[in-house]
Coordinates of C-alpha atoms and ligand atoms in Angstrom, one line a residue:
M289 CA 50.7 -37.9 -10.0
P290 CA 47.5 -37.9 -8.0
T291 CA 44.5 -36.9 -10.0
I292 CA 41.4 -35.9 -8.0
L293 CA 37.7 -35.4 -9.0
A294 CA 36.1 -33.0 -6.5
I295 CA 32.4 -32.3 -5.8
E296 CA 31.0 -29.3 -4.0
T297 CA 27.3 -29.1 -3.0
S298 CA 27.3 -27.3 0.4
C299 CA 24.9 -24.5 -0.5
D300 CA 23.6 -23.1 -3.7
E301 CA 26.4 -23.8 -6.2
T302 CA 26.8 -27.2 -7.8
G303 CA 30.5 -27.6 -8.5
A304 CA 32.9 -30.2 -9.9
A305 CA 36.6 -29.9 -10.6
V306 CA 39.6 -32.0 -11.6
C307 CA 43.0 -31.4 -10.2
R308 CA 46.2 -33.3 -11.2
E309 CA 49.4 -32.9 -9.1
G310 CA 48.0 -29.8 -7.5
K311 CA 47.1 -28.1 -10.8
I312 CA 43.4 -27.3 -11.5
L313 CA 42.5 -28.8 -15.0
S314 CA 38.8 -27.9 -14.8
N315 CA 36.4 -26.1 -12.5
V316 CA 32.7 -26.1 -13.5
I317 CA 29.9 -24.4 -11.5
A318 CA 26.2 -24.4 -11.9
T319 CA 24.7 -21.4 -10.0
Q320 CA 21.2 -21.8 -8.8
K321 CA 19.2 -18.8 -9.9
I322 CA 16.0 -20.1 -8.4
H323 CA 16.7 -18.6 -4.9
E324 CA 16.8 -15.0 -6.1
Q325 CA 13.0 -14.7 -6.0
Y326 CA 12.9 -15.8 -2.4
G327 CA 15.5 -13.4 -1.0
G328 CA 17.7 -16.2 0.3
V329 CA 18.7 -19.9 -0.3
V330 CA 15.7 -22.3 0.1
P331 CA 17.3 -25.5 1.3
E332 CA 14.8 -27.9 -0.3
L333 CA 15.1 -26.2 -3.7
A334 CA 18.9 -26.2 -3.4
S335 CA 18.9 -30.0 -2.8
R336 CA 16.6 -30.5 -5.8
A337 CA 18.8 -28.3 -8.1
H338 CA 21.9 -30.2 -7.0
M339 CA 20.2 -33.5 -7.9
Q340 CA 19.5 -32.1 -11.4
N341 CA 22.9 -30.5 -11.9
I342 CA 25.4 -32.9 -10.3
V343 CA 25.8 -35.4 -13.2
P344 CA 26.0 -32.9 -16.0
V345 CA 28.4 -30.7 -14.0
A346 CA 30.7 -33.6 -13.1
D347 CA 30.6 -34.8 -16.7
A348 CA 31.5 -31.3 -17.9
A349 CA 34.4 -31.1 -15.5
L350 CA 35.8 -34.4 -16.7
K351 CA 35.4 -33.4 -20.4
K352 CA 37.1 -30.1 -19.8
S353 CA 40.0 -31.8 -18.1
T354 CA 40.3 -34.1 -21.1
L355 CA 40.7 -37.1 -18.7
E356 CA 38.5 -40.1 -18.3
I357 CA 36.8 -41.0 -15.0
Q358 CA 39.1 -44.1 -14.9
N359 CA 42.1 -41.7 -14.7
M360 CA 40.9 -40.4 -11.3
D361 CA 42.9 -41.6 -8.2
A362 CA 40.4 -40.4 -5.6
I363 CA 37.0 -38.7 -5.3
A364 CA 36.9 -35.7 -2.9
F365 CA 33.7 -34.1 -1.7
T366 CA 32.4 -31.4 0.7
Q367 CA 31.3 -33.2 3.8
S368 CA 30.7 -30.2 6.1
P369 CA 29.5 -27.6 6.9
G370 CA 26.5 -26.5 4.9
L371 CA 22.8 -27.3 4.2
I372 CA 22.4 -30.9 5.1
G373 CA 20.1 -31.8 2.2
A374 CA 22.5 -30.2 -0.2
L375 CA 25.6 -31.8 1.3
L376 CA 23.9 -35.2 1.1
V377 CA 23.5 -35.0 -2.6
G378 CA 27.3 -34.5 -3.2
T379 CA 28.2 -37.0 -0.5
Q380 CA 26.1 -39.8 -1.9
F381 CA 27.3 -39.0 -5.4
A382 CA 30.9 -39.1 -4.3
K383 CA 30.4 -42.3 -2.4
S384 CA 28.7 -44.0 -5.3
L385 CA 31.6 -43.0 -7.6
S386 CA 34.1 -44.3 -5.1
L387 CA 32.3 -47.6 -4.8
A388 CA 31.7 -48.1 -8.5
L389 CA 35.3 -47.1 -9.5
D390 CA 37.0 -48.7 -6.4
K391 CA 38.9 -45.4 -5.8
P392 CA 39.5 -43.9 -2.3
L393 CA 37.2 -41.2 -0.9
I394 CA 38.3 -37.9 0.6
A395 CA 36.0 -36.0 2.9
V396 CA 36.7 -32.2 2.8
H397 CA 35.8 -29.5 5.2
H398 CA 34.5 -26.5 3.3
M399 CA 36.2 -23.9 5.5
Q400 CA 39.6 -25.6 5.2
A401 CA 39.0 -25.6 1.4
H402 CA 38.4 -21.9 1.4
V403 CA 41.7 -21.3 3.1
L404 CA 43.6 -23.7 0.8
A405 CA 42.2 -21.9 -2.3
N406 CA 45.3 -19.8 -1.7
L407 CA 47.4 -22.8 -2.6
I408 CA 46.0 -22.8 -6.1
G409 CA 48.4 -21.1 -8.5
S410 CA 51.5 -19.2 -7.6
P411 CA 53.1 -17.5 -5.8
K412 CA 51.9 -19.5 -2.8
P413 CA 52.0 -18.4 0.8
S414 CA 54.7 -20.1 3.0
F415 CA 53.8 -21.9 6.2
P416 CA 52.7 -20.9 8.7
F417 CA 50.3 -18.3 7.2
L418 CA 47.2 -16.5 8.4
C419 CA 44.0 -16.5 6.5
L420 CA 40.9 -14.3 7.1
T421 CA 38.1 -16.4 5.7
V422 CA 35.0 -14.5 5.1
S423 CA 32.0 -16.2 3.6
G424 CA 28.2 -16.2 3.8
G425 CA 28.1 -18.5 6.9
H426 CA 31.6 -18.0 8.5
T427 CA 34.1 -15.3 9.5
Q428 CA 37.3 -16.8 10.8
I429 CA 41.0 -15.9 11.3
V430 CA 42.9 -19.2 10.8
Q431 CA 46.5 -20.1 11.3
C432 CA 47.6 -22.6 8.8
D433 CA 50.7 -24.5 9.8
S434 CA 50.5 -27.0 7.0
P435 CA 47.7 -27.9 4.5
T436 CA 46.2 -30.2 7.0
E437 CA 47.0 -28.4 10.3
L438 CA 44.8 -25.4 10.8
K439 CA 43.6 -23.7 13.9
I440 CA 41.0 -21.1 14.4
L441 CA 42.4 -18.0 16.2
G442 CA 39.1 -16.0 16.1
E443 CA 35.6 -16.2 14.7
T444 CA 32.3 -14.4 14.6
M445 CA 30.1 -14.7 17.6
D446 CA 26.9 -14.0 15.6
D447 CA 26.5 -13.0 11.9
A448 CA 29.1 -13.7 9.3
A449 CA 30.6 -10.9 7.2
G450 CA 28.7 -12.2 4.2
E451 CA 25.5 -12.1 6.2
A452 CA 26.3 -8.5 7.3
F453 CA 26.6 -7.6 3.6
D454 CA 23.5 -9.6 2.5
K455 CA 21.3 -8.4 5.4
S456 CA 22.3 -4.8 4.9
A457 CA 21.5 -5.2 1.2
K458 CA 18.1 -6.6 2.1
L459 CA 17.4 -3.5 4.3
L460 CA 18.2 -1.4 1.3
G461 CA 15.7 -3.3 -0.8
L462 CA 18.4 -5.1 -2.9
P463 CA 17.9 -8.7 -4.1
Y464 CA 19.8 -11.7 -2.7
P465 CA 22.8 -12.1 -2.6
G466 CA 23.3 -8.5 -1.9
G467 CA 27.1 -8.5 -1.2
P468 CA 28.2 -8.1 -4.8
L469 CA 25.6 -5.3 -5.3
I470 CA 26.8 -3.4 -2.3
D471 CA 30.3 -3.7 -3.8
K472 CA 29.0 -2.4 -7.1
Y473 CA 27.2 0.7 -5.7
A474 CA 30.0 1.4 -3.1
A475 CA 32.4 1.9 -6.0
S476 CA 30.7 5.2 -6.8
G477 CA 30.0 6.3 -3.2
N478 CA 31.8 8.2 -0.5
P479 CA 32.7 5.9 2.4
E480 CA 32.9 8.8 4.9
T481 CA 29.3 10.0 4.4
F482 CA 27.7 8.0 7.1
H483 CA 29.2 6.6 10.3
F484 CA 28.2 3.2 11.7
P485 CA 29.5 2.0 15.1
E486 CA 32.5 -0.3 15.5
P487 CA 31.8 -3.2 17.9
Q488 CA 34.2 -3.4 20.8
I489 CA 34.9 -7.2 21.0
P490 CA 38.1 -8.2 22.8
G491 CA 40.6 -10.6 21.2
L492 CA 40.3 -11.9 17.7
D493 CA 36.6 -12.6 17.6
F494 CA 34.0 -10.7 15.6
S495 CA 30.5 -9.5 16.0
F496 CA 28.3 -8.1 13.2
S497 CA 24.8 -8.2 14.7
G498 CA 25.1 -4.7 16.4
L499 CA 26.1 -3.2 13.0
K500 CA 23.0 -4.7 11.4
T501 CA 20.8 -3.2 14.1
S502 CA 22.3 0.2 13.8
I503 CA 21.9 0.2 10.0
L504 CA 18.2 -0.8 10.5
Y505 CA 17.5 2.1 12.9
F506 CA 19.5 4.5 10.8
L507 CA 17.5 3.7 7.7
Q508 CA 14.2 3.7 9.6
D509 CA 14.9 7.2 10.9
K510 CA 16.1 8.6 7.6
T511 CA 13.3 7.2 5.5
K512 CA 10.8 8.6 8.1
E513 CA 12.2 12.1 7.3
D514 CA 12.5 11.4 3.6
P515 CA 10.9 8.3 1.9
G516 CA 13.3 8.7 -1.0
F517 CA 16.4 8.7 1.2
I518 CA 17.7 5.3 0.1
N519 CA 17.3 6.0 -3.6
K520 CA 19.0 9.3 -3.4
H521 CA 22.0 8.1 -1.3
L522 CA 22.3 4.5 -2.3
N523 CA 26.0 4.7 -3.4
D524 CA 27.1 6.6 -0.3
I525 CA 25.2 4.3 2.1
C526 CA 26.7 1.2 0.4
A527 CA 30.2 2.7 0.5
S528 CA 29.8 3.6 4.2
I529 CA 28.5 0.1 5.2
Q530 CA 31.2 -1.6 3.2
H531 CA 33.8 0.7 4.7
R532 CA 32.7 -0.3 8.2
I533 CA 32.6 -4.0 7.5
I534 CA 36.1 -3.9 6.0
G535 CA 37.4 -1.9 8.9
I536 CA 36.1 -4.5 11.4
L537 CA 37.7 -7.3 9.4
L538 CA 41.1 -5.8 8.8
Q539 CA 41.4 -4.4 12.4
K540 CA 41.2 -8.0 13.7
L541 CA 43.5 -9.4 11.0
K542 CA 46.1 -6.8 11.9
R543 CA 45.8 -7.8 15.6
A544 CA 46.3 -11.4 14.6
A545 CA 49.4 -10.6 12.5
I546 CA 50.9 -8.6 15.4
K547 CA 50.1 -11.4 17.9
T548 CA 51.5 -14.2 15.9
G549 CA 54.3 -12.3 14.1
I550 CA 53.3 -14.1 10.9
K551 CA 53.9 -12.1 7.7
D552 CA 52.3 -14.3 5.0
I553 CA 48.7 -13.4 5.1
C554 CA 45.7 -14.4 2.9
I555 CA 42.0 -13.7 2.6
A556 CA 39.5 -16.2 1.3
G557 CA 35.7 -17.0 0.9
G558 CA 33.0 -15.2 -1.0
V559 CA 33.5 -11.8 0.7
S560 CA 37.2 -11.8 -0.5
A561 CA 35.7 -11.2 -3.9
N562 CA 34.8 -7.7 -2.6
S563 CA 36.8 -5.1 -4.5
G564 CA 37.0 -2.7 -1.4
L565 CA 38.3 -5.5 0.8
R566 CA 40.9 -6.6 -1.7
K567 CA 42.2 -3.1 -2.1
A568 CA 42.3 -2.3 1.6
F569 CA 43.9 -5.6 2.3
R570 CA 46.7 -5.0 -0.2
E571 CA 47.2 -1.5 1.1
M572 CA 47.5 -2.8 4.7
G573 CA 49.9 -5.5 3.5
T574 CA 52.2 -2.8 1.9
K575 CA 52.0 -0.7 5.1
Y576 CA 52.9 -3.5 7.5
K577 CA 55.2 -5.4 5.1
W578 CA 53.1 -8.5 4.8
N579 CA 53.2 -10.9 1.8
T580 CA 49.5 -10.8 0.8
F581 CA 47.6 -13.5 -1.1
I582 CA 44.1 -13.5 -2.5
P583 CA 42.6 -16.3 -4.6
A584 CA 41.6 -15.6 -8.2
F585 CA 37.9 -14.5 -8.3
E586 CA 36.6 -17.9 -9.3
Y587 CA 38.2 -19.5 -6.3
C588 CA 36.8 -16.9 -3.8
T589 CA 33.1 -17.8 -3.9
D590 CA 32.0 -21.4 -3.6
N591 CA 33.7 -23.7 -6.1
A592 CA 34.9 -27.3 -6.4
A593 CA 38.6 -26.3 -7.3
M594 CA 39.2 -25.5 -3.7
I595 CA 37.8 -28.9 -2.7
A596 CA 40.1 -30.5 -5.3
I597 CA 43.2 -28.8 -4.0
T598 CA 42.3 -29.8 -0.4
G599 CA 41.7 -33.3 -1.6
Y600 CA 45.1 -33.3 -3.2
Y601 CA 46.9 -32.4 0.0
K602 CA 44.8 -34.8 2.0
Y603 CA 45.7 -37.5 -0.5
L604 CA 49.4 -36.8 0.0
S605 CA 49.0 -37.1 3.8
G606 CA 46.9 -40.3 3.5
E607 CA 43.7 -38.8 4.9
F608 CA 41.0 -41.0 3.4
S609 CA 37.5 -41.8 4.5
G610 CA 35.6 -45.0 4.5
L611 CA 32.2 -45.5 2.8
S612 CA 30.5 -45.1 6.1
V613 CA 31.4 -41.3 6.2
S614 CA 28.3 -39.1 6.3
A615 CA 27.5 -35.5 5.5
S616 CA 27.3 -33.1 8.5
A617 CA 25.7 -29.7 8.7
R618 CA 28.3 -28.4 11.1
A619 CA 31.5 -30.1 12.0
K620 CA 34.8 -28.6 13.1
W621 CA 37.8 -29.7 11.0
Ligands
LIG940 O1 32.0 -18.4 0.2 P1 30.7 -18.2 -0.3 O2 30.5 -18.2 -1.8 O3 29.6 -19.1 0.3 C1 29.6 -19.6 1.6 O4 30.4 -20.5 1.9 O5 28.9 -19.0 2.4 O6 30.2 -16.7 0.2 C2 29.0 -16.2 -0.1 C3 29.0 -14.8 0.5 C4 27.6 -14.1 0.3 O7 27.2 -13.6 1.6 C5 27.8 -13.0 -0.7 O8 27.0 -11.9 -0.6 C6 29.3 -12.7 -0.4 O9 29.9 -13.9 -0.2 N1 29.9 -12.0 -1.6 C7 30.3 -10.7 -1.5 C8 30.9 -10.4 -2.8 N2 30.8 -11.5 -3.6 C9 30.2 -12.5 -2.8 N3 30.2 -9.8 -0.5 C10 30.7 -8.6 -0.8 N4 31.2 -8.2 -2.0 C11 31.3 -9.1 -3.0 N5 31.9 -8.7 -4.2
LIG941 ZN1 31.9 -21.1 1.0

């Protein structure tokens, strides 16, 4: 009955979770509010906040699980990708625990973990499944043949989908992270009001930088004519931007589904918390007879439960790391 303590510190959330036999017993997250005033994550401040949070967060996760640290069979941690100073805090903490407790260490790739968040709870997708992983730093379509065999079928060539949301929000004068705010305003807007271009990228890759530029020029032109334009039309602008981003994502996912013939299809990552994407994905699933899966909200944005579930599957397949393992800002799994 493998029991895993998992640590996540790749960006601006300090997370710890306990999982036993593939079931999440606790999942604790300390969100770092300090970055809001800077309009984005400040790496040095993130590292310092992780240093302050890591022990109380891990302690809270253990208490919530009602297990003792001695009951853990392995320590899993996010090794890559992310902010190097932030990753180092979690990596060193996990290595120290592993050494002190004499328990094996499991290095986890954050993007693999986002995909495997779909294996928390039930029903679970059957293998092979496809996953559209959309986060603040990545946009990928992944084919998952088993929990430890994943291949990237397509990915973004520039901005990630989360960045497209956050940068658009910034242009609208909204605070960081803007993705959830666009979601909120879009709910009361008409997505057909404004039309933004769709990039013509062949295959299964994505590009969002052209969209960002077209939104910038659009807003510059409109506010020149009417300085109050954004305030007057915020809901419709957000709905139109969100509609375009979702359209780009789902168009490629549909293409991947046709190309592979795979019917079990998931979404994951922070942007999969977007209500418009969740709805449009479900509708597309019904139309094309897919079995669709979306992680529960708390497992979409960064969390340690997804690190724990990945740690569990890596434990089962004997994928352990030595104490010489080091954090890495960008590593392919
Ligand atoms: O997966 P995640 O928590 O962190 C990374 O690994 O990057 O994703 C964060 C991203 C941010 O860009 C944030 O704006 C976006 O997910 N996000 C959303 C929503 N919730 C989070 N974007 C659109 N709508 C949301 N509801
Ligand atoms: Zn993430």
